[in-house]
XYZ file of N, CA and C in Angstrom:
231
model
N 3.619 -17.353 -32.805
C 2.560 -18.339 -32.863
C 3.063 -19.636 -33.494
N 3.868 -19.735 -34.570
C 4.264 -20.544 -35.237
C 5.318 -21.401 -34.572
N 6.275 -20.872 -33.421
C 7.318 -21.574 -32.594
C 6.337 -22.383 -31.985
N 5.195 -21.669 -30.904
C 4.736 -22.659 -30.264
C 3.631 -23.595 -30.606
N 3.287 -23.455 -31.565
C 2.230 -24.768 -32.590
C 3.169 -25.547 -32.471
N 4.323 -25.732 -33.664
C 5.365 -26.600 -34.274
C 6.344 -27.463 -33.126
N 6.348 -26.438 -31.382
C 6.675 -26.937 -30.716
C 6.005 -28.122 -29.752
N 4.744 -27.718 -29.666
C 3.953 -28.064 -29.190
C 3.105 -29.547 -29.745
N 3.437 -29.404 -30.774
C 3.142 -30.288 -32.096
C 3.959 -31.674 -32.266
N 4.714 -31.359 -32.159
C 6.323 -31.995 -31.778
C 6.380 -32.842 -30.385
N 6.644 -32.029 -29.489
C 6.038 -32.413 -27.951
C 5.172 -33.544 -27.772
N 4.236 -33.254 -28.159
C 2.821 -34.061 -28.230
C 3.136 -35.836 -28.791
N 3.947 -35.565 -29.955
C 4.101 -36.165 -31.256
C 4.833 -37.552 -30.848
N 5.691 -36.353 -30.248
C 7.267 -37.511 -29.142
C 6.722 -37.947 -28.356
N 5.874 -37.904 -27.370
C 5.183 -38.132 -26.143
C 4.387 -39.372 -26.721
N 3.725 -39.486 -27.611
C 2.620 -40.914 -27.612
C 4.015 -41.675 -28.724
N 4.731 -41.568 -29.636
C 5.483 -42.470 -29.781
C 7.181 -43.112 -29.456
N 7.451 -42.079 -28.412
C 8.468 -42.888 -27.330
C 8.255 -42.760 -25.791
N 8.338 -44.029 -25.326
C 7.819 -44.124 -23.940
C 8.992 -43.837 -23.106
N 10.298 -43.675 -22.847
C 11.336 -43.792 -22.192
C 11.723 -42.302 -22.269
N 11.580 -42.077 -20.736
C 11.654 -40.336 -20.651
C 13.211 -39.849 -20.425
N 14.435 -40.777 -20.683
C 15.443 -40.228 -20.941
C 15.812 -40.007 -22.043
N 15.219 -40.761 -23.081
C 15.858 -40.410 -24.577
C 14.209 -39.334 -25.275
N 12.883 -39.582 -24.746
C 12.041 -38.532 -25.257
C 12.379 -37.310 -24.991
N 12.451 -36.233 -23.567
C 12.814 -35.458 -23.213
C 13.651 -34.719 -24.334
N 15.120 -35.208 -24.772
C 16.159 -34.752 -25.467
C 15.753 -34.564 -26.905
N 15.121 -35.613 -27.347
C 14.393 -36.124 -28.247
C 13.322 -34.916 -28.612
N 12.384 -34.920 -28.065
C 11.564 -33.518 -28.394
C 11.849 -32.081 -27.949
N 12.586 -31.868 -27.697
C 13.032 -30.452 -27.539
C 14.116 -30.503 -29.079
N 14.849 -31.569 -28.963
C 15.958 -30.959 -30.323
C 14.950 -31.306 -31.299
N 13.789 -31.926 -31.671
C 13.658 -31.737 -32.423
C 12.742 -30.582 -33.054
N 12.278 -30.261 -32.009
C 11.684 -29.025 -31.766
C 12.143 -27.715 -32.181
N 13.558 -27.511 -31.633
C 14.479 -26.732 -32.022
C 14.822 -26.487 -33.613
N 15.118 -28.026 -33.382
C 15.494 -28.318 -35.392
C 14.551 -27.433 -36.511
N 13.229 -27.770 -35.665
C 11.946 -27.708 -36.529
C 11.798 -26.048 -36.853
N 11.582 -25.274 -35.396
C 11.535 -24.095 -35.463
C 12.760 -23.049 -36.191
N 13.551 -23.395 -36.202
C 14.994 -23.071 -36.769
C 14.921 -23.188 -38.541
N 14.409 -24.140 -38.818
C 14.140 -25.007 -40.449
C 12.680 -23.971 -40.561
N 11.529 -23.731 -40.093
C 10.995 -22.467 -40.430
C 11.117 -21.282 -40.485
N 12.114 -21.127 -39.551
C 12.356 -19.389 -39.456
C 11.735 -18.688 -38.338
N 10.878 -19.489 -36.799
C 10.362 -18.997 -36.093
C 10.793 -19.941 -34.844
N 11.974 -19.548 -34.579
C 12.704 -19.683 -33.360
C 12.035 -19.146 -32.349
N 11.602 -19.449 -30.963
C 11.134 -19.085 -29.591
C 11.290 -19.927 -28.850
N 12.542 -19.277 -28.031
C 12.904 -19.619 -26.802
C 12.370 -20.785 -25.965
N 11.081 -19.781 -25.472
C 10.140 -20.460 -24.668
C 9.308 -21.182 -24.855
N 8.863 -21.603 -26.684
C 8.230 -22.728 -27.327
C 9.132 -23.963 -27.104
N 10.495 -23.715 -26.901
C 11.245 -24.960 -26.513
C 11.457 -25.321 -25.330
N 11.087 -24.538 -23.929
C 10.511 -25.088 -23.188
C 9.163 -25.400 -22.843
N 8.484 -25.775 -24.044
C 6.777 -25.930 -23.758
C 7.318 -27.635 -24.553
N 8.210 -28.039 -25.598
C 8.289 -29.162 -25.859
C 8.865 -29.656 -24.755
N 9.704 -29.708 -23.450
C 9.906 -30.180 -22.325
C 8.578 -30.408 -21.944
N 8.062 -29.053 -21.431
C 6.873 -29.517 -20.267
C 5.860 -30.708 -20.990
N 5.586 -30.526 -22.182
C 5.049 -31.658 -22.453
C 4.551 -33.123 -22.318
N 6.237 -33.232 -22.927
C 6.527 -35.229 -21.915
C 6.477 -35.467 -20.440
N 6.912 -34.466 -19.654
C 6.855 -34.030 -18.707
C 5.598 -34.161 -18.136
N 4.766 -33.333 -18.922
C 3.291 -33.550 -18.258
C 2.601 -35.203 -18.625
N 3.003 -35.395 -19.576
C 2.156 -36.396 -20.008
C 1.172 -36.494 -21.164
N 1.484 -35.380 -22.033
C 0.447 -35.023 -22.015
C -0.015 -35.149 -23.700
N -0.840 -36.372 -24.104
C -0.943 -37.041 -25.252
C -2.162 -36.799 -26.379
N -2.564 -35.663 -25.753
C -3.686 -35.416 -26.967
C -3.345 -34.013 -27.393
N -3.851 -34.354 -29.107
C -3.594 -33.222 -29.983
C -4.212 -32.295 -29.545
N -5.503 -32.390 -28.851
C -6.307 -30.988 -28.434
C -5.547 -30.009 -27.766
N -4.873 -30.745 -26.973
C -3.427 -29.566 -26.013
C -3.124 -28.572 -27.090
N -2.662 -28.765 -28.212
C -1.774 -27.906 -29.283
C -3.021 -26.811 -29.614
N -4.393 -26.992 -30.146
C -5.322 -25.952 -30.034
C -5.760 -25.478 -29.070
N -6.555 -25.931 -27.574
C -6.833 -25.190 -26.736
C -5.728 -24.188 -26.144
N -4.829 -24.453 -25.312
C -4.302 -24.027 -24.487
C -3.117 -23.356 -25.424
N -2.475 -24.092 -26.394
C -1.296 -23.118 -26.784
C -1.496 -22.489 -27.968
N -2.491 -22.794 -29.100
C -2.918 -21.898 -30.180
C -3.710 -20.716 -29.592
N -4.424 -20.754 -28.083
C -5.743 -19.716 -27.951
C -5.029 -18.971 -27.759
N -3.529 -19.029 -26.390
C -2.887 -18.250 -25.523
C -1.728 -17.781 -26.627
N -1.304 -18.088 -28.026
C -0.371 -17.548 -28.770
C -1.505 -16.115 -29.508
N -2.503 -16.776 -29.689
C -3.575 -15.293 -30.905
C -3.846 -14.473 -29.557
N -4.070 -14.950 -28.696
C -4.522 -13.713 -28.066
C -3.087 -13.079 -27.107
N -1.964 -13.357 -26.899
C -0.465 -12.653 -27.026
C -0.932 -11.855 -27.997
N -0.686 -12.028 -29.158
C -0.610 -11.244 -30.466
C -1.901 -10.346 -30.616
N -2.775 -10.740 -30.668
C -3.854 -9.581 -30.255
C -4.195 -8.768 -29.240
């Protein structure tokens, strides 16, 4: 749960303050990486959810609670 908040978080974060999708892209995934690594909750596939992100476009914080906090508790439950 904690990879993909922090990733997702991140994602989001990079996305409304750099506009240039060759240096964001790289940009939010490592730091993503960095981030999850510096907590202790490395996941894979939370570091490709900071890709799809910029990717999508996709600039509101609500993204990080609906769709990837609901779909991480209920994995786990």
């Amino acid at each position: 749960m904690g990879g993909s908040c922090v990733s997702a978080l991140i994602g989001v974060a990079c996305t409304q303050f750099v506009h240039e999708l060759p240096l964001l892209i790289p940009l939010s995934v490592g730091l993503a990486i960095l981030a999850m690594f510096t907590l202790r909750c490395l996941h894979a596939p939370a570091a490709a959810l900071a890709l799809l992100i910029p990717l999508g476009g996709m600039v509101d914080f609500h993204f990080v609670l609906f769709p990837v906090l609901s779909n991480a508790v209920l994995l786990v439950l």
